[in-house]
Amino acid sequence: MGKDVIIACDFAGEEETLGFLERFTEEKPFVKIGMELFYAAGPDIVRKIKARGHKIFLDLKLHDIPNTVKKAMAVLSRLDVDMCNLHAAGTIAMMEAALEGLTRPDGTRPLLIAVTQLTSTDEERMRNELLINATVEETVLHYAENAKKAGLDGIVCSPLEAGSVKARLGRDFVTVTPGVRFADSAKDDQARITTPEKAKEIGSDYIVVGRPITQAEDPVAAYRRCVKGFCG
Ligand code: C5P
């Protein structure tokens, strides 16, 4: 499993994103494209970033009936992304259909990662609005088990949970973890955070880092600091 730092390119449009990536002249970071940028700039932004040699995590969090997700995943797979995701809440049948849609005629496919319980959803909301009485931790691990049963590669989780996820689901089950901050940088709106060094120690496979790199005075230096701490 190759450990890597993924930069969350949470920009509003193409110009800003490509301008940001142009600062990286020596390395080609793995890039996360989320809903905001994808809906604003369309599939072309994926093709352009890919053509510049970057790996891409397309973070669109699909959740629909299995047939629709299968067909949508086939489109994303043809965009040649390296990683994409969906909501585990869509059921095992939906996740299996997604894998089928994602698999290219030659048998290759992007990594498929499940979102379990969004960090914005707390236990009170789960109980009162979603009628889920289990704890967040139980829900995350149960959804992770469902994802594994469906044949997915891993889940998105907090770096602090990566250890328990690996203990339950096995070392090869991929953990993609946002919520990473340098010890001396702003937390922003992230609550459960850790440093690149600690994320490595706990066992994350990929850390997703946005503002500590995108808003840094020197983004390339901040990226290198992450790589050194996490992959070094
Ligand atoms: O700027 P920051 O490092 O907080 O960015 C983290 C990225 O990871 C953002 O794109 C955010 O949407 C995403 N993310 C997250 N927490 C989750 C799921 C996704 O921060 N639970």
PDB file of C-alpha atoms and ligand atoms in Angstrom:
ATOM      1  CA  MET A   1       0.000   0.000   0.000  1.00  0.00           C
ATOM      2  CA  GLY A   2       1.571   3.283  -1.099  1.00  0.00           C
ATOM      3  CA  LYS A   3       1.159   5.961   1.554  1.00  0.00           C
ATOM      4  CA  ASP A   4       0.435   9.365   0.062  1.00  0.00           C
ATOM      5  CA  VAL A   5      -0.663  12.910   0.833  1.00  0.00           C
ATOM      6  CA  ILE A   6      -3.774  14.031  -1.081  1.00  0.00           C
ATOM      7  CA  ILE A   7      -4.308  17.788  -1.453  1.00  0.00           C
ATOM      8  CA  ALA A   8      -7.985  18.795  -1.123  1.00  0.00           C
ATOM      9  CA  CYS A   9      -8.336  21.330  -3.948  1.00  0.00           C
ATOM     10  CA  ASP A  10     -11.386  23.063  -2.500  1.00  0.00           C
ATOM     11  CA  PHE A  11     -11.332  25.928  -4.972  1.00  0.00           C
ATOM     12  CA  ALA A  12     -14.306  27.585  -6.663  1.00  0.00           C
ATOM     13  CA  GLY A  13     -13.160  27.217 -10.263  1.00  0.00           C
ATOM     14  CA  GLU A  14     -10.712  25.994 -12.853  1.00  0.00           C
ATOM     15  CA  GLU A  15      -8.459  29.018 -13.072  1.00  0.00           C
ATOM     16  CA  GLU A  16      -7.759  29.115  -9.364  1.00  0.00           C
ATOM     17  CA  THR A  17      -7.155  25.349  -9.221  1.00  0.00           C
ATOM     18  CA  LEU A  18      -4.790  25.177 -12.178  1.00  0.00           C
ATOM     19  CA  GLY A  19      -2.984  28.298 -10.951  1.00  0.00           C
ATOM     20  CA  PHE A  20      -2.462  26.591  -7.601  1.00  0.00           C
ATOM     21  CA  LEU A  21      -1.187  23.361  -9.174  1.00  0.00           C
ATOM     22  CA  GLU A  22       1.230  25.263 -11.404  1.00  0.00           C
ATOM     23  CA  ARG A  23       3.220  26.174  -8.305  1.00  0.00           C
ATOM     24  CA  PHE A  24       4.281  22.529  -8.069  1.00  0.00           C
ATOM     25  CA  THR A  25       7.106  22.308 -10.570  1.00  0.00           C
ATOM     26  CA  GLU A  26       9.020  19.353  -9.136  1.00  0.00           C
ATOM     27  CA  GLU A  27       6.331  17.032  -7.835  1.00  0.00           C
ATOM     28  CA  LYS A  28       2.850  15.961  -8.978  1.00  0.00           C
ATOM     29  CA  PRO A  29       0.698  15.741  -5.871  1.00  0.00           C
ATOM     30  CA  PHE A  30      -2.330  13.447  -5.599  1.00  0.00           C
ATOM     31  CA  VAL A  31      -5.308  15.816  -5.825  1.00  0.00           C
ATOM     32  CA  LYS A  32      -8.836  15.621  -4.385  1.00  0.00           C
ATOM     33  CA  ILE A  33     -11.600  17.189  -6.453  1.00  0.00           C
ATOM     34  CA  GLY A  34     -14.841  17.669  -4.552  1.00  0.00           C
ATOM     35  CA  MET A  35     -18.398  18.586  -5.430  1.00  0.00           C
ATOM     36  CA  GLU A  36     -17.875  22.355  -5.507  1.00  0.00           C
ATOM     37  CA  LEU A  37     -15.120  22.291  -8.107  1.00  0.00           C
ATOM     38  CA  PHE A  38     -16.598  19.413 -10.122  1.00  0.00           C
ATOM     39  CA  TYR A  39     -20.028  21.012 -10.365  1.00  0.00           C
ATOM     40  CA  ALA A  40     -18.497  24.383 -11.257  1.00  0.00           C
ATOM     41  CA  ALA A  41     -15.876  23.265 -13.756  1.00  0.00           C
ATOM     42  CA  GLY A  42     -17.308  19.954 -15.012  1.00  0.00           C
ATOM     43  CA  PRO A  43     -15.535  16.748 -16.071  1.00  0.00           C
ATOM     44  CA  ASP A  44     -13.040  18.781 -18.102  1.00  0.00           C
ATOM     45  CA  ILE A  45     -11.239  19.843 -14.939  1.00  0.00           C
ATOM     46  CA  VAL A  46     -10.587  16.161 -14.198  1.00  0.00           C
ATOM     47  CA  ARG A  47      -9.188  15.594 -17.698  1.00  0.00           C
ATOM     48  CA  LYS A  48      -6.977  18.682 -17.483  1.00  0.00           C
ATOM     49  CA  ILE A  49      -5.510  17.819 -14.082  1.00  0.00           C
ATOM     50  CA  LYS A  50      -5.012  14.211 -15.145  1.00  0.00           C
ATOM     51  CA  ALA A  51      -3.259  15.347 -18.347  1.00  0.00           C
ATOM     52  CA  ARG A  52      -0.803  17.270 -16.150  1.00  0.00           C
ATOM     53  CA  GLY A  53       0.184  14.003 -14.527  1.00  0.00           C
ATOM     54  CA  HIS A  54      -1.642  14.163 -11.184  1.00  0.00           C
ATOM     55  CA  LYS A  55      -3.514  11.271  -9.572  1.00  0.00           C
ATOM     56  CA  ILE A  56      -7.099  12.185  -8.749  1.00  0.00           C
ATOM     57  CA  PHE A  57      -9.469  11.326  -5.900  1.00  0.00           C
ATOM     58  CA  LEU A  58     -12.913  12.351  -7.155  1.00  0.00           C
ATOM     59  CA  ASP A  59     -14.889  12.999  -3.979  1.00  0.00           C
ATOM     60  CA  LEU A  60     -18.510  13.024  -5.176  1.00  0.00           C
ATOM     61  CA  LYS A  61     -19.988  10.702  -2.499  1.00  0.00           C
ATOM     62  CA  LEU A  62     -22.529   8.905  -4.664  1.00  0.00           C
ATOM     63  CA  HIS A  63     -25.756   7.620  -3.082  1.00  0.00           C
ATOM     64  CA  ASP A  64     -28.701   6.460  -5.222  1.00  0.00           C
ATOM     65  CA  ILE A  65     -30.353   3.247  -6.395  1.00  0.00           C
ATOM     66  CA  PRO A  66     -27.808   0.582  -7.414  1.00  0.00           C
ATOM     67  CA  ASN A  67     -28.420   0.838 -11.167  1.00  0.00           C
ATOM     68  CA  THR A  68     -27.965   4.616 -11.235  1.00  0.00           C
ATOM     69  CA  VAL A  69     -24.784   4.439  -9.165  1.00  0.00           C
ATOM     70  CA  LYS A  70     -23.424   1.655 -11.371  1.00  0.00           C
ATOM     71  CA  LYS A  71     -23.889   3.741 -14.508  1.00  0.00           C
ATOM     72  CA  ALA A  72     -22.533   6.910 -12.931  1.00  0.00           C
ATOM     73  CA  MET A  73     -19.451   5.026 -11.701  1.00  0.00           C
ATOM     74  CA  ALA A  74     -18.823   3.732 -15.232  1.00  0.00           C
ATOM     75  CA  VAL A  75     -18.677   7.361 -16.402  1.00  0.00           C
ATOM     76  CA  LEU A  76     -16.245   8.313 -13.627  1.00  0.00           C
ATOM     77  CA  SER A  77     -14.077   5.303 -14.408  1.00  0.00           C
ATOM     78  CA  ARG A  78     -13.795   6.427 -18.043  1.00  0.00           C
ATOM     79  CA  LEU A  79     -12.545   9.787 -16.723  1.00  0.00           C
ATOM     80  CA  ASP A  80      -9.544   7.772 -15.542  1.00  0.00           C
ATOM     81  CA  VAL A  81      -9.678   8.905 -11.920  1.00  0.00           C
ATOM     82  CA  ASP A  82      -7.595   6.955  -9.386  1.00  0.00           C
ATOM     83  CA  MET A  83      -9.986   6.959  -6.438  1.00  0.00           C
ATOM     84  CA  CYS A  84     -13.688   7.716  -5.971  1.00  0.00           C
ATOM     85  CA  ASN A  85     -16.246   7.287  -3.243  1.00  0.00           C
ATOM     86  CA  LEU A  86     -19.849   6.673  -2.231  1.00  0.00           C
ATOM     87  CA  HIS A  87     -22.012   6.543   0.896  1.00  0.00           C
ATOM     88  CA  ALA A  88     -21.966   3.170   2.645  1.00  0.00           C
ATOM     89  CA  ALA A  89     -25.544   4.021   3.738  1.00  0.00           C
ATOM     90  CA  GLY A  90     -26.580   3.209   0.152  1.00  0.00           C
ATOM     91  CA  THR A  91     -26.427  -0.510   1.120  1.00  0.00           C
ATOM     92  CA  ILE A  92     -24.226  -3.447   0.124  1.00  0.00           C
ATOM     93  CA  ALA A  93     -26.215  -3.913  -3.104  1.00  0.00           C
ATOM     94  CA  MET A  94     -25.462  -0.332  -4.121  1.00  0.00           C
ATOM     95  CA  MET A  95     -21.763  -0.713  -3.293  1.00  0.00           C
ATOM     96  CA  GLU A  96     -21.532  -3.955  -5.307  1.00  0.00           C
ATOM     97  CA  ALA A  97     -23.226  -2.283  -8.270  1.00  0.00           C
ATOM     98  CA  ALA A  98     -20.802   0.643  -7.973  1.00  0.00           C
ATOM     99  CA  LEU A  99     -17.810  -1.710  -8.150  1.00  0.00           C
ATOM    100  CA  GLU A 100     -19.254  -3.388 -11.205  1.00  0.00           C
ATOM    101  CA  GLY A 101     -19.764  -0.058 -12.951  1.00  0.00           C
ATOM    102  CA  LEU A 102     -16.301   1.112 -12.005  1.00  0.00           C
ATOM    103  CA  THR A 103     -14.465  -1.921 -13.395  1.00  0.00           C
ATOM    104  CA  ARG A 104     -13.058  -1.209 -16.860  1.00  0.00           C
ATOM    105  CA  PRO A 105     -13.144  -3.770 -19.685  1.00  0.00           C
ATOM    106  CA  ASP A 106      -9.477  -4.614 -19.007  1.00  0.00           C
ATOM    107  CA  GLY A 107     -10.281  -5.429 -15.351  1.00  0.00           C
ATOM    108  CA  THR A 108      -8.622  -2.329 -13.867  1.00  0.00           C
ATOM    109  CA  ARG A 109     -10.562   0.187 -11.787  1.00  0.00           C
ATOM    110  CA  PRO A 110     -10.064   3.193  -9.502  1.00  0.00           C
ATOM    111  CA  LEU A 111      -9.930   2.540  -5.753  1.00  0.00           C
ATOM    112  CA  LEU A 112     -13.432   2.681  -4.274  1.00  0.00           C
ATOM    113  CA  ILE A 113     -13.774   4.125  -0.792  1.00  0.00           C
ATOM    114  CA  ALA A 114     -16.899   4.385   1.376  1.00  0.00           C
ATOM    115  CA  VAL A 115     -18.000   7.346   3.442  1.00  0.00           C
ATOM    116  CA  THR A 116     -19.440   5.899   6.664  1.00  0.00           C
ATOM    117  CA  GLN A 117     -20.966   8.419   9.059  1.00  0.00           C
ATOM    118  CA  LEU A 118     -20.248  12.037   8.144  1.00  0.00           C
ATOM    119  CA  THR A 119     -18.440  13.850  10.943  1.00  0.00           C
ATOM    120  CA  SER A 120     -21.140  16.551  10.814  1.00  0.00           C
ATOM    121  CA  THR A 121     -23.700  13.974  12.025  1.00  0.00           C
ATOM    122  CA  ASP A 122     -23.613  13.503  15.803  1.00  0.00           C
ATOM    123  CA  GLU A 123     -25.285  10.813  17.923  1.00  0.00           C
ATOM    124  CA  GLU A 124     -28.211  13.050  18.848  1.00  0.00           C
ATOM    125  CA  ARG A 125     -29.065  13.660  15.187  1.00  0.00           C
ATOM    126  CA  MET A 126     -28.555   9.984  14.394  1.00  0.00           C
ATOM    127  CA  ARG A 127     -31.025   9.038  17.121  1.00  0.00           C
ATOM    128  CA  ASN A 128     -33.628  11.744  16.603  1.00  0.00           C
ATOM    129  CA  GLU A 129     -33.551  12.289  12.851  1.00  0.00           C
ATOM    130  CA  LEU A 130     -32.248   9.036  11.419  1.00  0.00           C
ATOM    131  CA  LEU A 131     -33.576   6.644  14.111  1.00  0.00           C
ATOM    132  CA  ILE A 132     -30.105   5.072  14.500  1.00  0.00           C
ATOM    133  CA  ASN A 133     -29.524   4.099  18.120  1.00  0.00           C
ATOM    134  CA  ALA A 134     -25.974   2.775  17.812  1.00  0.00           C
ATOM    135  CA  THR A 135     -22.959   4.920  18.699  1.00  0.00           C
ATOM    136  CA  VAL A 136     -20.970   6.716  15.999  1.00  0.00           C
ATOM    137  CA  GLU A 137     -18.094   4.281  16.479  1.00  0.00           C
ATOM    138  CA  GLU A 138     -20.336   1.211  16.156  1.00  0.00           C
ATOM    139  CA  THR A 139     -21.968   2.682  13.066  1.00  0.00           C
ATOM    140  CA  VAL A 140     -18.633   3.521  11.439  1.00  0.00           C
ATOM    141  CA  LEU A 141     -17.251   0.010  12.036  1.00  0.00           C
ATOM    142  CA  HIS A 142     -20.466  -1.675  10.907  1.00  0.00           C
ATOM    143  CA  TYR A 143     -20.618   0.395   7.697  1.00  0.00           C
ATOM    144  CA  ALA A 144     -16.939  -0.394   7.168  1.00  0.00           C
ATOM    145  CA  GLU A 145     -17.733  -4.119   7.448  1.00  0.00           C
ATOM    146  CA  ASN A 146     -20.507  -3.703   4.888  1.00  0.00           C
ATOM    147  CA  ALA A 147     -18.087  -1.914   2.566  1.00  0.00           C
ATOM    148  CA  LYS A 148     -15.608  -4.767   2.907  1.00  0.00           C
ATOM    149  CA  LYS A 149     -18.336  -7.376   2.270  1.00  0.00           C
ATOM    150  CA  ALA A 150     -19.250  -5.508  -0.915  1.00  0.00           C
ATOM    151  CA  GLY A 151     -15.613  -5.728  -2.038  1.00  0.00           C
ATOM    152  CA  LEU A 152     -14.675  -2.072  -1.570  1.00  0.00           C
ATOM    153  CA  ASP A 153     -11.101  -1.054  -0.856  1.00  0.00           C
ATOM    154  CA  GLY A 154     -11.597   1.008   2.282  1.00  0.00           C
ATOM    155  CA  ILE A 155     -13.259   3.924   4.021  1.00  0.00           C
ATOM    156  CA  VAL A 156     -12.872   7.602   4.789  1.00  0.00           C
ATOM    157  CA  CYS A 157     -12.433   8.089   8.534  1.00  0.00           C
ATOM    158  CA  SER A 158     -10.755  10.268  11.132  1.00  0.00           C
ATOM    159  CA  PRO A 159      -7.024   9.549  11.468  1.00  0.00           C
ATOM    160  CA  LEU A 160      -7.782   8.841  15.126  1.00  0.00           C
ATOM    161  CA  GLU A 161     -10.075   5.963  14.056  1.00  0.00           C
ATOM    162  CA  ALA A 162      -7.674   4.452  11.510  1.00  0.00           C
ATOM    163  CA  GLY A 163      -6.184   2.089  14.116  1.00  0.00           C
ATOM    164  CA  SER A 164      -9.504   0.574  15.214  1.00  0.00           C
ATOM    165  CA  VAL A 165     -10.665   0.282  11.593  1.00  0.00           C
ATOM    166  CA  LYS A 166      -7.487  -1.620  10.671  1.00  0.00           C
ATOM    167  CA  ALA A 167      -7.783  -3.808  13.774  1.00  0.00           C
ATOM    168  CA  ARG A 168     -11.337  -4.836  12.812  1.00  0.00           C
ATOM    169  CA  LEU A 169     -11.095  -4.911   9.015  1.00  0.00           C
ATOM    170  CA  GLY A 170      -7.482  -5.892   8.423  1.00  0.00           C
ATOM    171  CA  ARG A 171      -4.273  -4.119   7.501  1.00  0.00           C
ATOM    172  CA  ASP A 172      -5.033  -4.015   3.798  1.00  0.00           C
ATOM    173  CA  PHE A 173      -8.349  -2.221   4.253  1.00  0.00           C
ATOM    174  CA  VAL A 174      -7.525   1.303   3.098  1.00  0.00           C
ATOM    175  CA  THR A 175      -8.044   4.301   5.393  1.00  0.00           C
ATOM    176  CA  VAL A 176      -8.322   7.753   3.830  1.00  0.00           C
ATOM    177  CA  THR A 177      -8.195  10.371   6.542  1.00  0.00           C
ATOM    178  CA  PRO A 178      -8.955  14.106   6.512  1.00  0.00           C
ATOM    179  CA  GLY A 179      -8.621  16.186   9.687  1.00  0.00           C
ATOM    180  CA  VAL A 180      -4.846  16.641   9.527  1.00  0.00           C
ATOM    181  CA  ARG A 181      -3.087  19.717  10.889  1.00  0.00           C
ATOM    182  CA  PHE A 182       0.485  20.699  11.670  1.00  0.00           C
ATOM    183  CA  ALA A 183       1.097  20.971  15.401  1.00  0.00           C
ATOM    184  CA  ASP A 184       1.624  24.736  14.985  1.00  0.00           C
ATOM    185  CA  SER A 185      -1.177  25.547  12.503  1.00  0.00           C
ATOM    186  CA  ALA A 186      -4.841  26.646  12.794  1.00  0.00           C
ATOM    187  CA  LYS A 187      -7.485  23.943  13.407  1.00  0.00           C
ATOM    188  CA  ASP A 188     -10.054  25.841  11.273  1.00  0.00           C
ATOM    189  CA  ASP A 189     -13.405  24.061  11.689  1.00  0.00           C
ATOM    190  CA  GLN A 190     -11.860  20.620  12.210  1.00  0.00           C
ATOM    191  CA  ALA A 191     -12.385  19.131  15.676  1.00  0.00           C
ATOM    192  CA  ARG A 192     -10.750  15.684  15.811  1.00  0.00           C
ATOM    193  CA  ILE A 193      -7.391  16.346  14.243  1.00  0.00           C
ATOM    194  CA  THR A 194      -3.910  14.976  14.262  1.00  0.00           C
ATOM    195  CA  THR A 195      -0.518  15.704  12.692  1.00  0.00           C
ATOM    196  CA  PRO A 196       0.929  13.956   9.599  1.00  0.00           C
ATOM    197  CA  GLU A 197       3.469  12.188  11.849  1.00  0.00           C
ATOM    198  CA  LYS A 198       0.786  10.876  14.203  1.00  0.00           C
ATOM    199  CA  ALA A 199      -1.473   9.839  11.288  1.00  0.00           C
ATOM    200  CA  LYS A 200       1.423   7.759   9.969  1.00  0.00           C
ATOM    201  CA  GLU A 201       1.945   6.170  13.374  1.00  0.00           C
ATOM    202  CA  ILE A 202      -1.763   5.299  13.757  1.00  0.00           C
ATOM    203  CA  GLY A 203      -1.812   3.701  10.324  1.00  0.00           C
ATOM    204  CA  SER A 204      -3.617   5.916   7.786  1.00  0.00           C
ATOM    205  CA  ASP A 205      -2.881   5.049   4.174  1.00  0.00           C
ATOM    206  CA  TYR A 206      -3.765   8.429   2.680  1.00  0.00           C
ATOM    207  CA  ILE A 207      -4.097  11.755   4.459  1.00  0.00           C
ATOM    208  CA  VAL A 208      -6.309  14.396   2.850  1.00  0.00           C
ATOM    209  CA  VAL A 209      -4.980  17.879   3.581  1.00  0.00           C
ATOM    210  CA  GLY A 210      -6.684  21.069   2.412  1.00  0.00           C
ATOM    211  CA  ARG A 211      -6.213  24.462   4.044  1.00  0.00           C
ATOM    212  CA  PRO A 212      -2.865  23.772   5.772  1.00  0.00           C
ATOM    213  CA  ILE A 213      -1.489  23.500   2.202  1.00  0.00           C
ATOM    214  CA  THR A 214      -3.860  25.562   0.008  1.00  0.00           C
ATOM    215  CA  GLN A 215      -3.883  28.587   2.336  1.00  0.00           C
ATOM    216  CA  ALA A 216      -0.208  28.411   3.280  1.00  0.00           C
ATOM    217  CA  GLU A 217       2.101  31.251   2.335  1.00  0.00           C
ATOM    218  CA  ASP A 218       4.273  28.654   0.609  1.00  0.00           C
ATOM    219  CA  PRO A 219       2.000  25.741  -0.424  1.00  0.00           C
ATOM    220  CA  VAL A 220       4.842  23.719  -1.927  1.00  0.00           C
ATOM    221  CA  ALA A 221       6.823  23.888   1.325  1.00  0.00           C
ATOM    222  CA  ALA A 222       3.687  22.971   3.313  1.00  0.00           C
ATOM    223  CA  TYR A 223       3.047  19.996   0.995  1.00  0.00           C
ATOM    224  CA  ARG A 224       6.655  18.836   1.402  1.00  0.00           C
ATOM    225  CA  ARG A 225       6.348  19.140   5.153  1.00  0.00           C
ATOM    226  CA  CYS A 226       3.285  16.860   5.028  1.00  0.00           C
ATOM    227  CA  VAL A 227       5.032  14.331   2.806  1.00  0.00           C
ATOM    228  CA  LYS A 228       8.088  14.308   5.069  1.00  0.00           C
ATOM    229  CA  GLY A 229       5.958  13.822   8.179  1.00  0.00           C
ATOM    230  CA  PHE A 230       3.609  11.222   6.726  1.00  0.00           C
ATOM    231  CA  CYS A 231       5.624   9.293   4.126  1.00  0.00           C
ATOM    232  CA  GLY A 232       9.165   9.909   5.358  1.00  0.00           C
TER     233      GLY A 232
HETATM  234  O1  C5P B   1      -9.009  22.152   4.677  1.00  0.00           O
HETATM  235  P1  C5P B   1      -9.084  20.800   5.326  1.00  0.00           P
HETATM  236  O2  C5P B   1      -7.734  20.150   5.538  1.00  0.00           O
HETATM  237  O3  C5P B   1      -9.939  20.797   6.569  1.00  0.00           O
HETATM  238  O4  C5P B   1      -9.829  19.906   4.227  1.00  0.00           O
HETATM  239  C1  C5P B   1     -10.218  18.582   4.469  1.00  0.00           C
HETATM  240  C2  C5P B   1     -10.957  18.022   3.283  1.00  0.00           C
HETATM  241  O5  C5P B   1     -11.501  16.762   3.637  1.00  0.00           O
HETATM  242  C3  C5P B   1     -12.124  18.878   2.807  1.00  0.00           C
HETATM  243  O6  C5P B   1     -12.238  18.720   1.386  1.00  0.00           O
HETATM  244  C4  C5P B   1     -13.319  18.261   3.506  1.00  0.00           C
HETATM  245  O7  C5P B   1     -14.510  18.424   2.804  1.00  0.00           O
HETATM  246  C5  C5P B   1     -12.917  16.776   3.539  1.00  0.00           C
HETATM  247  N1  C5P B   1     -13.553  15.999   4.603  1.00  0.00           N
HETATM  248  C6  C5P B   1     -13.404  16.304   5.957  1.00  0.00           C
HETATM  249  N2  C5P B   1     -14.016  15.558   6.908  1.00  0.00           N
HETATM  250  C7  C5P B   1     -14.784  14.524   6.559  1.00  0.00           C
HETATM  251  C8  C5P B   1     -14.964  14.186   5.236  1.00  0.00           C
HETATM  252  C9  C5P B   1     -14.325  14.963   4.272  1.00  0.00           C
HETATM  253  O8  C5P B   1     -12.699  17.255   6.285  1.00  0.00           O
HETATM  254  N3  C5P B   1     -15.345  13.787   7.511  1.00  0.00           N
END
